[in-house]
Coordinates of C-alpha atoms and ligand atoms in Angstrom, one line a residue:
M15 CA 35.0 38.6 37.7
S16 CA 32.7 41.4 38.5
K17 CA 32.6 42.8 42.0
V18 CA 29.5 42.1 44.1
K19 CA 27.3 45.1 44.3
T20 CA 26.5 46.2 47.8
A21 CA 24.7 49.1 49.4
F22 CA 24.2 50.3 53.0
F23 CA 20.7 50.3 54.6
C24 CA 19.5 51.9 57.7
S25 CA 18.1 49.0 59.8
N26 CA 15.7 51.4 61.4
C27 CA 13.9 53.0 58.5
G28 CA 15.3 51.3 55.4
Y29 CA 17.1 54.3 54.0
E30 CA 19.5 53.3 51.2
S31 CA 23.0 54.8 50.8
A32 CA 26.0 54.0 48.6
K33 CA 28.4 54.5 51.5
W34 CA 28.3 53.9 55.2
L35 CA 26.9 56.7 57.3
G36 CA 27.1 57.2 61.0
K37 CA 23.7 58.9 61.3
C38 CA 20.7 58.2 59.1
P39 CA 19.6 61.4 57.3
S40 CA 16.1 60.0 57.1
C41 CA 15.3 59.0 60.7
N42 CA 18.3 60.7 62.5
V43 CA 19.2 57.5 64.4
W44 CA 22.9 56.7 64.9
N45 CA 24.8 53.6 64.0
T46 CA 22.1 51.8 62.1
F47 CA 23.7 51.3 58.7
I48 CA 24.4 47.8 57.6
E49 CA 25.9 46.6 54.4
E50 CA 23.8 44.3 52.3
V51 CA 24.5 42.6 49.0
V52 CA 22.1 44.0 46.3
E53 CA 22.1 42.9 42.8
R54 CA 19.1 43.3 40.6
N55 CA 18.8 40.5 38.1
S56 CA 16.1 42.0 36.1
K57 CA 15.2 45.4 35.0
E58 CA 11.6 44.8 35.9
K59 CA 11.2 45.9 39.5
N60 CA 8.0 44.2 40.5
L61 CA 7.7 40.4 40.5
W62 CA 3.9 40.4 40.7
K63 CA 3.7 42.4 37.5
D64 CA 6.1 39.9 35.8
I65 CA 3.9 37.0 36.6
S66 CA 0.5 38.5 36.2
G67 CA 1.6 39.7 32.8
E68 CA -0.6 42.7 33.0
R69 CA 1.2 45.9 32.2
Q70 CA -1.3 48.6 32.4
T71 CA -0.1 52.1 32.3
S72 CA -1.5 54.4 34.9
K73 CA -3.3 57.6 34.0
A74 CA -4.3 60.6 36.0
K75 CA -8.0 60.5 36.8
L76 CA -10.5 63.1 38.1
L77 CA -11.5 62.4 41.6
D78 CA -15.1 62.8 40.6
A79 CA -14.7 60.2 37.8
I80 CA -13.6 57.5 40.3
E81 CA -16.4 55.1 41.1
N82 CA -17.5 54.7 44.7
V83 CA -17.0 51.2 45.8
K84 CA -18.4 49.8 49.0
E85 CA -15.7 48.9 51.4
E86 CA -15.9 45.2 51.5
R87 CA -14.8 43.4 54.6
I88 CA -14.3 39.7 55.4
V89 CA -15.7 39.3 58.9
T90 CA -14.0 36.5 60.7
I91 CA -15.3 34.4 63.6
D92 CA -12.8 36.1 65.9
A93 CA -14.5 39.2 67.3
E94 CA -11.3 40.4 68.8
L95 CA -9.5 40.4 65.5
N96 CA -12.4 42.0 63.7
R97 CA -12.5 44.8 66.2
T98 CA -8.7 45.5 66.0
L99 CA -9.0 45.7 62.3
G100 CA -11.9 48.1 62.5
G101 CA -14.7 45.7 61.6
G102 CA -13.1 42.9 59.5
I103 CA -10.5 42.4 56.9
V104 CA -10.8 45.0 54.1
S105 CA -10.4 43.6 50.6
G106 CA -7.1 44.5 49.0
S107 CA -5.6 45.6 52.3
I108 CA -2.2 44.4 53.5
I109 CA -1.9 43.7 57.2
L110 CA 1.3 43.2 59.1
L111 CA 1.1 41.1 62.2
A112 CA 4.2 41.7 64.2
G113 CA 5.3 40.0 67.4
E114 CA 8.2 38.2 69.2
P115 CA 8.9 34.7 68.1
G116 CA 6.8 32.1 69.9
I117 CA 4.1 34.5 71.0
G118 CA 1.4 32.8 68.9
K119 CA 1.2 34.7 65.6
S120 CA 1.1 31.6 63.4
T121 CA -1.4 30.0 65.7
L122 CA -3.8 33.0 65.7
L123 CA -3.8 33.4 61.9
L124 CA -4.1 29.7 61.2
Q125 CA -6.9 29.4 63.7
D126 CA -8.9 32.3 62.3
A127 CA -8.3 31.5 58.7
L128 CA -9.3 27.9 59.1
Q129 CA -12.7 29.1 60.2
L130 CA -13.4 31.1 57.0
N131 CA -15.4 29.7 54.2
D132 CA -13.4 31.2 51.3
T133 CA -10.3 29.8 49.6
I134 CA -7.4 30.6 51.8
L135 CA -3.7 30.2 50.9
Y136 CA -1.3 29.9 53.8
I137 CA 2.3 30.3 52.7
S138 CA 4.9 29.2 55.2
G139 CA 8.6 29.6 54.9
E140 CA 9.2 28.6 58.5
E141 CA 7.4 25.3 59.0
S142 CA 6.9 22.1 57.0
E143 CA 3.5 20.9 55.8
Q144 CA 3.5 18.2 58.5
Q145 CA 4.1 20.8 61.2
I146 CA 1.2 22.9 60.0
K147 CA -1.0 19.9 59.7
M148 CA -0.1 18.9 63.3
R149 CA -1.0 22.4 64.4
A150 CA -4.3 22.4 62.6
N151 CA -5.1 19.0 64.2
R152 CA -4.2 20.5 67.6
L153 CA -6.6 23.3 66.9
N154 CA -9.2 20.7 65.9
I155 CA -10.7 22.7 63.1
R156 CA -11.4 21.2 59.6
N157 CA -11.6 23.2 56.5
E158 CA -11.9 22.0 52.9
N159 CA -10.8 25.2 51.1
F160 CA -7.6 25.7 53.0
Y161 CA -4.3 25.4 51.0
I162 CA -0.8 25.3 52.4
L163 CA 2.3 26.2 50.4
T164 CA 5.7 25.8 52.0
E165 CA 7.8 28.0 49.8
T166 CA 10.1 31.0 50.1
S167 CA 10.6 31.9 46.5
L168 CA 8.3 34.8 45.6
S169 CA 8.0 33.9 41.9
V170 CA 6.9 30.3 42.8
I171 CA 4.4 31.8 45.3
F172 CA 2.9 34.2 42.7
T173 CA 2.6 31.4 40.1
E174 CA 0.7 29.4 42.7
I175 CA -1.5 32.3 43.7
K176 CA -2.3 32.9 40.0
K177 CA -3.5 29.3 39.6
L178 CA -5.4 29.2 42.9
Q179 CA -6.9 32.6 43.0
P180 CA -7.4 32.6 46.8
S181 CA -9.6 35.2 48.6
L182 CA -7.1 35.6 51.4
V183 CA -3.3 35.1 51.5
I184 CA -1.3 34.6 54.7
V185 CA 2.5 34.9 54.5
D186 CA 4.4 33.4 57.5
S187 CA 6.8 35.2 57.6
I188 CA 8.1 38.1 55.5
Q189 CA 11.6 37.4 56.9
T190 CA 11.8 34.1 55.0
L191 CA 10.7 35.3 51.6
Q192 CA 13.1 35.7 48.7
S193 CA 12.6 37.7 45.5
E194 CA 14.7 36.6 42.6
N195 CA 14.8 40.1 41.3
I196 CA 17.3 41.0 43.9
D197 CA 20.3 39.2 45.3
A198 CA 20.2 39.7 49.0
T199 CA 19.7 37.2 51.8
P200 CA 16.2 36.6 53.1
G201 CA 15.4 38.8 56.0
S202 CA 17.7 41.6 55.0
V203 CA 16.5 45.1 54.5
P204 CA 16.5 45.2 50.6
Q205 CA 14.9 41.7 50.4
V206 CA 12.1 42.4 52.9
R207 CA 11.4 45.7 51.2
E208 CA 11.3 44.2 47.7
C209 CA 9.0 41.3 48.8
A210 CA 6.6 43.6 50.7
A211 CA 6.4 45.9 47.7
S212 CA 5.5 43.0 45.4
L213 CA 2.9 41.7 47.8
Q214 CA 1.5 45.2 48.1
R215 CA 1.2 45.5 44.4
F216 CA -0.5 42.1 44.2
A217 CA -3.0 43.0 47.0
K218 CA -4.0 46.3 45.4
E219 CA -4.4 44.9 41.9
T220 CA -6.4 41.8 42.8
Y221 CA -8.3 43.2 45.8
T222 CA -7.0 40.2 47.8
P223 CA -6.2 40.9 51.4
V224 CA -2.8 39.8 52.5
F225 CA -1.6 39.1 56.0
I226 CA 2.1 39.4 56.6
I227 CA 3.7 37.9 59.7
G228 CA 6.8 39.7 60.8
H229 CA 9.1 39.0 63.7
I230 CA 10.2 41.8 66.1
T231 CA 13.5 42.1 67.8
K232 CA 14.1 42.2 71.6
D233 CA 13.8 46.0 71.6
G234 CA 10.4 45.9 70.1
N235 CA 11.2 46.9 66.5
I236 CA 9.8 45.1 63.6
A237 CA 12.9 43.1 62.6
G238 CA 15.2 45.1 60.4
P239 CA 12.9 47.3 58.4
K240 CA 10.7 49.7 60.2
I241 CA 9.9 50.6 56.6
L242 CA 7.4 47.7 56.5
E243 CA 5.2 49.8 58.7
H244 CA 4.9 52.5 56.0
M245 CA 4.2 50.0 53.3
V246 CA 1.2 48.2 54.8
D247 CA -2.3 49.4 55.6
T248 CA -2.6 48.0 59.0
V249 CA 0.0 47.1 61.7
L250 CA -1.1 44.8 64.4
Q251 CA 1.2 43.9 67.2
F252 CA 0.8 40.7 69.2
E253 CA 2.3 40.9 72.6
G254 CA 2.4 39.2 76.0
D255 CA 4.7 37.6 78.4
Q256 CA 6.0 34.2 77.4
H257 CA 5.4 33.0 81.0
Y258 CA 1.8 34.0 81.1
S259 CA -1.0 32.8 78.9
Y260 CA -2.5 36.2 78.1
R261 CA -1.9 37.8 74.7
I262 CA -2.8 41.3 73.6
L263 CA -3.4 42.2 70.0
R264 CA -2.8 45.9 69.6
T265 CA -3.5 48.1 66.5
L266 CA -0.5 50.4 65.9
K267 CA -1.7 51.7 62.6
N268 CA -4.9 51.3 60.7
R269 CA -6.0 53.0 57.5
F270 CA -9.5 51.6 57.9
G271 CA -10.3 52.0 61.5
S272 CA -9.2 53.3 64.9
T273 CA -5.8 52.6 66.5
S274 CA -7.0 52.5 70.0
E275 CA -8.6 49.1 69.7
L276 CA -7.2 46.0 71.2
G277 CA -8.0 42.3 71.5
I278 CA -7.3 40.0 74.4
Y279 CA -6.7 36.3 74.1
E280 CA -5.7 33.4 76.3
M281 CA -3.3 30.8 74.9
T282 CA -4.7 27.4 75.7
S283 CA -3.5 23.9 74.7
D284 CA -5.9 24.0 71.8
G285 CA -5.4 27.4 70.4
M286 CA -6.2 31.0 71.3
R287 CA -9.3 31.7 73.3
M288 CA -11.0 35.1 73.1
V289 CA -11.3 36.8 76.5
N290 CA -14.5 38.7 76.7
N291 CA -14.3 39.9 80.2
P292 CA -10.7 40.5 81.0
S293 CA -11.1 42.2 84.3
E294 CA -12.5 39.1 86.0
I295 CA -9.3 37.1 85.3
L296 CA -6.8 39.9 86.0
I297 CA -8.1 40.5 89.5
H298 CA -6.8 37.9 91.7
Q299 CA -9.6 36.2 93.7
K300 CA -8.3 35.7 97.2
E301 CA -9.6 34.7 100.6
E302 CA -7.3 36.8 102.8
V303 CA -6.4 40.4 102.2
L304 CA -2.7 41.2 102.0
S305 CA -0.9 44.5 102.1
G306 CA 0.6 46.0 99.0
S307 CA -2.2 45.4 96.5
A308 CA -4.5 47.9 94.9
I309 CA -6.9 47.7 92.0
A310 CA -6.7 50.2 89.2
A311 CA -9.6 51.0 87.0
G312 CA -7.6 51.4 83.8
M313 CA -8.3 51.3 80.1
E314 CA -6.8 49.2 77.4
G315 CA -7.7 50.8 74.2
L316 CA -11.4 51.7 74.4
R317 CA -12.2 49.0 76.9
P318 CA -12.2 49.5 80.7
L319 CA -10.0 47.0 82.4
L320 CA -9.5 46.5 86.1
I321 CA -5.9 45.6 86.9
E322 CA -4.3 44.6 90.1
T323 CA -1.1 46.5 91.0
Q324 CA 1.2 45.0 93.6
A325 CA 4.0 46.7 95.6
L326 CA 6.5 45.4 98.0
V327 CA 8.4 47.9 100.2
T328 CA 11.2 46.6 102.3
Q329 CA 14.1 48.0 104.3
S330 CA 17.1 48.5 102.0
V331 CA 20.1 46.4 102.6
Y332 CA 22.4 48.0 100.1
G333 CA 23.6 51.6 100.0
T334 CA 21.5 52.4 97.0
P335 CA 17.9 51.4 97.4
Q336 CA 16.6 49.2 94.6
R337 CA 13.6 50.0 92.4
T338 CA 12.4 47.1 90.3
T339 CA 9.3 47.0 88.2
S340 CA 7.6 44.5 86.0
G341 CA 4.9 45.7 83.6
L342 CA 5.6 49.4 84.4
D343 CA 8.2 51.9 83.4
T344 CA 10.8 52.2 86.2
R345 CA 11.0 55.9 85.7
R346 CA 7.3 56.3 86.3
L347 CA 7.8 54.5 89.6
Q348 CA 10.7 56.7 90.5
L349 CA 8.6 59.7 89.8
L350 CA 5.7 58.5 92.0
L351 CA 8.2 57.7 94.8
A352 CA 9.6 61.2 94.6
V353 CA 6.1 62.7 94.8
L354 CA 5.4 60.5 97.9
E355 CA 8.7 61.5 99.5
K356 CA 8.3 65.2 98.9
R357 CA 4.6 65.8 99.1
G358 CA 3.5 63.1 101.5
G359 CA 6.6 63.0 103.7
F360 CA 7.1 59.2 103.3
H361 CA 10.7 58.0 103.5
F362 CA 11.0 55.7 100.5
G363 CA 14.7 56.8 100.1
V364 CA 15.8 54.1 102.5
K365 CA 13.5 51.4 101.1
D366 CA 13.8 48.9 98.3
V367 CA 10.7 49.1 96.2
F368 CA 9.3 46.4 93.8
V369 CA 6.2 47.0 91.7
N370 CA 4.4 44.4 89.7
I371 CA 1.4 44.5 87.4
A372 CA -0.5 41.2 87.8
G373 CA -1.2 39.0 84.8
G374 CA 2.0 39.9 82.9
L375 CA 0.3 43.0 81.5
R376 CA 2.4 46.0 80.5
I377 CA 0.7 49.3 81.2
D378 CA 1.5 52.8 80.1
D379 CA -1.8 54.3 81.1
P380 CA -1.1 57.1 83.7
S381 CA -4.5 56.6 85.3
T382 CA -3.0 53.6 87.1
D383 CA -0.8 56.0 89.1
L384 CA -3.2 56.4 91.9
A385 CA -3.6 52.6 92.4
I386 CA 0.2 52.2 92.4
I387 CA 0.6 54.9 95.0
C388 CA -2.0 53.2 97.2
A389 CA -0.3 49.8 96.8
L390 CA 3.0 51.5 97.8
L391 CA 1.5 53.1 100.9
S392 CA -0.3 49.9 101.8
S393 CA 3.0 48.0 101.7
Y394 CA 4.9 50.8 103.4
D395 CA 2.5 50.7 106.3
D396 CA 1.9 47.0 106.1
S397 CA -1.8 47.5 106.3
P398 CA -4.0 45.9 103.7
L399 CA -6.6 47.9 101.7
S400 CA -10.2 46.9 101.6
P401 CA -10.6 44.5 98.7
N402 CA -13.7 46.3 97.5
I403 CA -12.1 49.6 96.5
C404 CA -10.5 50.7 93.3
F405 CA -8.7 53.8 91.9
A406 CA -8.6 55.8 88.7
G407 CA -6.4 58.9 88.7
E408 CA -3.1 60.3 87.4
V409 CA -0.7 61.8 89.9
G410 CA 0.9 65.1 89.1
L411 CA 4.4 66.3 90.3
N412 CA 2.8 68.5 93.0
G413 CA 1.1 65.5 94.5
E414 CA -2.3 66.5 93.0
I415 CA -4.6 63.8 91.7
R416 CA -5.5 64.6 88.1
A417 CA -8.5 63.8 86.0
V418 CA -8.5 60.8 83.6
N419 CA -10.5 60.2 80.4
R420 CA -13.6 58.0 80.1
V421 CA -14.2 58.0 83.8
E422 CA -17.8 57.0 83.5
Q423 CA -16.8 53.9 81.7
R424 CA -14.3 53.0 84.4
I425 CA -16.9 53.6 87.1
A426 CA -19.4 51.4 85.3
E427 CA -16.9 48.6 84.9
A428 CA -16.0 48.8 88.6
E429 CA -19.7 48.8 89.5
K430 CA -20.3 45.8 87.3
L431 CA -17.6 43.8 89.0
G432 CA -19.0 44.5 92.5
F433 CA -16.6 47.1 93.8
E434 CA -18.0 49.3 96.6
K435 CA -15.9 52.4 96.3
I436 CA -13.9 54.1 93.6
F437 CA -11.4 57.0 94.2
I438 CA -11.2 59.6 91.4
A439 CA -9.9 63.1 90.9
P440 CA -12.2 66.0 92.1
F441 CA -12.3 67.4 88.6
N442 CA -13.6 64.1 87.3
K443 CA -16.2 63.9 90.0
K444 CA -17.5 67.4 89.2
A445 CA -17.9 66.6 85.6
L446 CA -19.9 63.3 86.2
N447 CA -23.2 63.3 84.3
K448 CA -24.8 60.8 86.5
T449 CA -24.8 61.6 90.2
K450 CA -26.2 58.4 91.5
Y451 CA -24.2 55.2 91.3
N452 CA -24.5 52.0 93.2
I453 CA -20.8 52.3 93.8
E454 CA -19.6 55.1 96.1
V455 CA -17.6 57.7 94.1
I456 CA -15.0 59.4 96.3
D457 CA -12.9 62.3 95.2
V458 CA -9.4 62.8 96.4
G459 CA -7.4 66.0 95.6
K460 CA -3.9 65.3 97.0
V461 CA -1.7 62.3 97.8
D462 CA -1.4 63.4 101.5
E463 CA -5.2 63.3 101.9
L464 CA -5.2 59.8 100.5
Y465 CA -3.4 58.4 103.5
R466 CA -6.0 59.7 105.9
L467 CA -8.9 58.5 103.7
L468 CA -7.5 55.0 103.4
F469 CA -5.9 54.0 106.7
Ligands
LIG277 P1 3.4 30.1 67.4 O1 2.1 30.4 66.8 O2 4.3 29.1 66.6 O3 4.2 31.4 67.6 P2 4.8 32.4 66.5 O4 4.3 32.1 65.2 O5 4.5 33.8 67.0 O6 6.3 32.2 66.5 O7 3.2 29.6 68.9 C1 4.1 28.9 69.5 C2 3.8 28.6 70.9 O8 2.4 28.4 71.1 C3 4.4 27.3 71.3 O9 5.2 27.6 72.5 C4 3.3 26.4 71.6 C5 2.2 27.2 71.9 N1 0.8 26.7 71.5 C6 -0.1 26.5 72.5 O10 0.1 26.8 73.7 N2 -1.4 26.1 72.1 C7 -1.7 25.7 70.8 O11 -2.8 25.3 70.5 C8 -0.7 25.9 69.8 C9 -0.9 25.5 68.4 C10 0.6 26.4 70.2
LIG278 MG1 5.3 31.2 63.6

């Protein structure tokens, strides 16, 4: 009996090697090699070519001789999705929608695709026809051109595609697909790579856009092969906290648009609802003002977003004070506390500090620093801040308040939501085009000045 052929793959980038390696020569990450069974059954590498039967040979062409084609886009009813894609689904593009299991990837694509007028093929290797039907009933949308195929074999899928000639294909999920050309388990690096390559070939040759759903692991990597990111045109990441109903759709890569776009949804009992004005929901409407809360005029993508930051500072009961954060990098909090300790003379070293970003959001925008510092001071002092003020500034290591980008947009958003004062960096204030706002714009240069200004 012949021995089974195996190879080793880097689970981070998909690099293939005949023997096990400690460090990947391609992405330089340690301990990522896993052994996978690989056995090619056929000499032909690409399944779509096998089935489509077209075997055209490629020729080098002059750039000038290539016809200009108008970039055609399918515009969906979902404005958030259109925006993250840069204005709609480009024909022939291959889009990866990545997210943790249960976040709502299937729901989002099913909901948006059901509202298109073209022939759509939804391929599911994860759910039965009945389950998808139940989900569609729950979404309460009817569509007469919507086809479901519950199949994992790539050759069967391509045969169906050839018969049906859909204008959009959705694959849920890439980790369940299996190509007969290669003997490896579904979800393994070689299998995912092979299936994605075939789908890519299909998309480019027929100008059919393909959505691929991919699961990500706990540490945020697209399961197994990071290589998928290189193979597709657009990578969208769907994220959010399981315990909150808000979901954020982020563009990580886009060959046809900007990567700073983002869409916000709310998961409801009958599908995803677009959130047009996120600030209004994120800011907690409350009757009494409590200490330890400050509003940051942040940005999510290109959109201004007012976010509530909360801090709780208590006397430490253990020898080592605790620093716990949710929605914020703990190291960022440690840095801010060190600045307050050294430049402001506040003794956080004997206090436990907890910081939370309301609404289950995760922020990495440094312009929220100023609000976090104010929330910390407010809780430290146990004196509430006025509910009508907000902040936009980055805090430097010397305790200086640094300028942030798009400050005018942030001010406008704060003004729109009825805030009375906004604190910004002096450099930002100097550069403001408009001098007269309905909202009072106050500049603050150092963290130690802040305390006097606020309390
Ligand atoms: P799903 O789309 O299956 O997630 P994924 O494909 O990313 O794994 O979403 C699963 C969750 O969504 C599940 O917990 C039920 C919930 N849900 C709603 O809250 N409202 C709905 O209308 C639907 C269809 C699902
Ligand atoms: Mg799913």
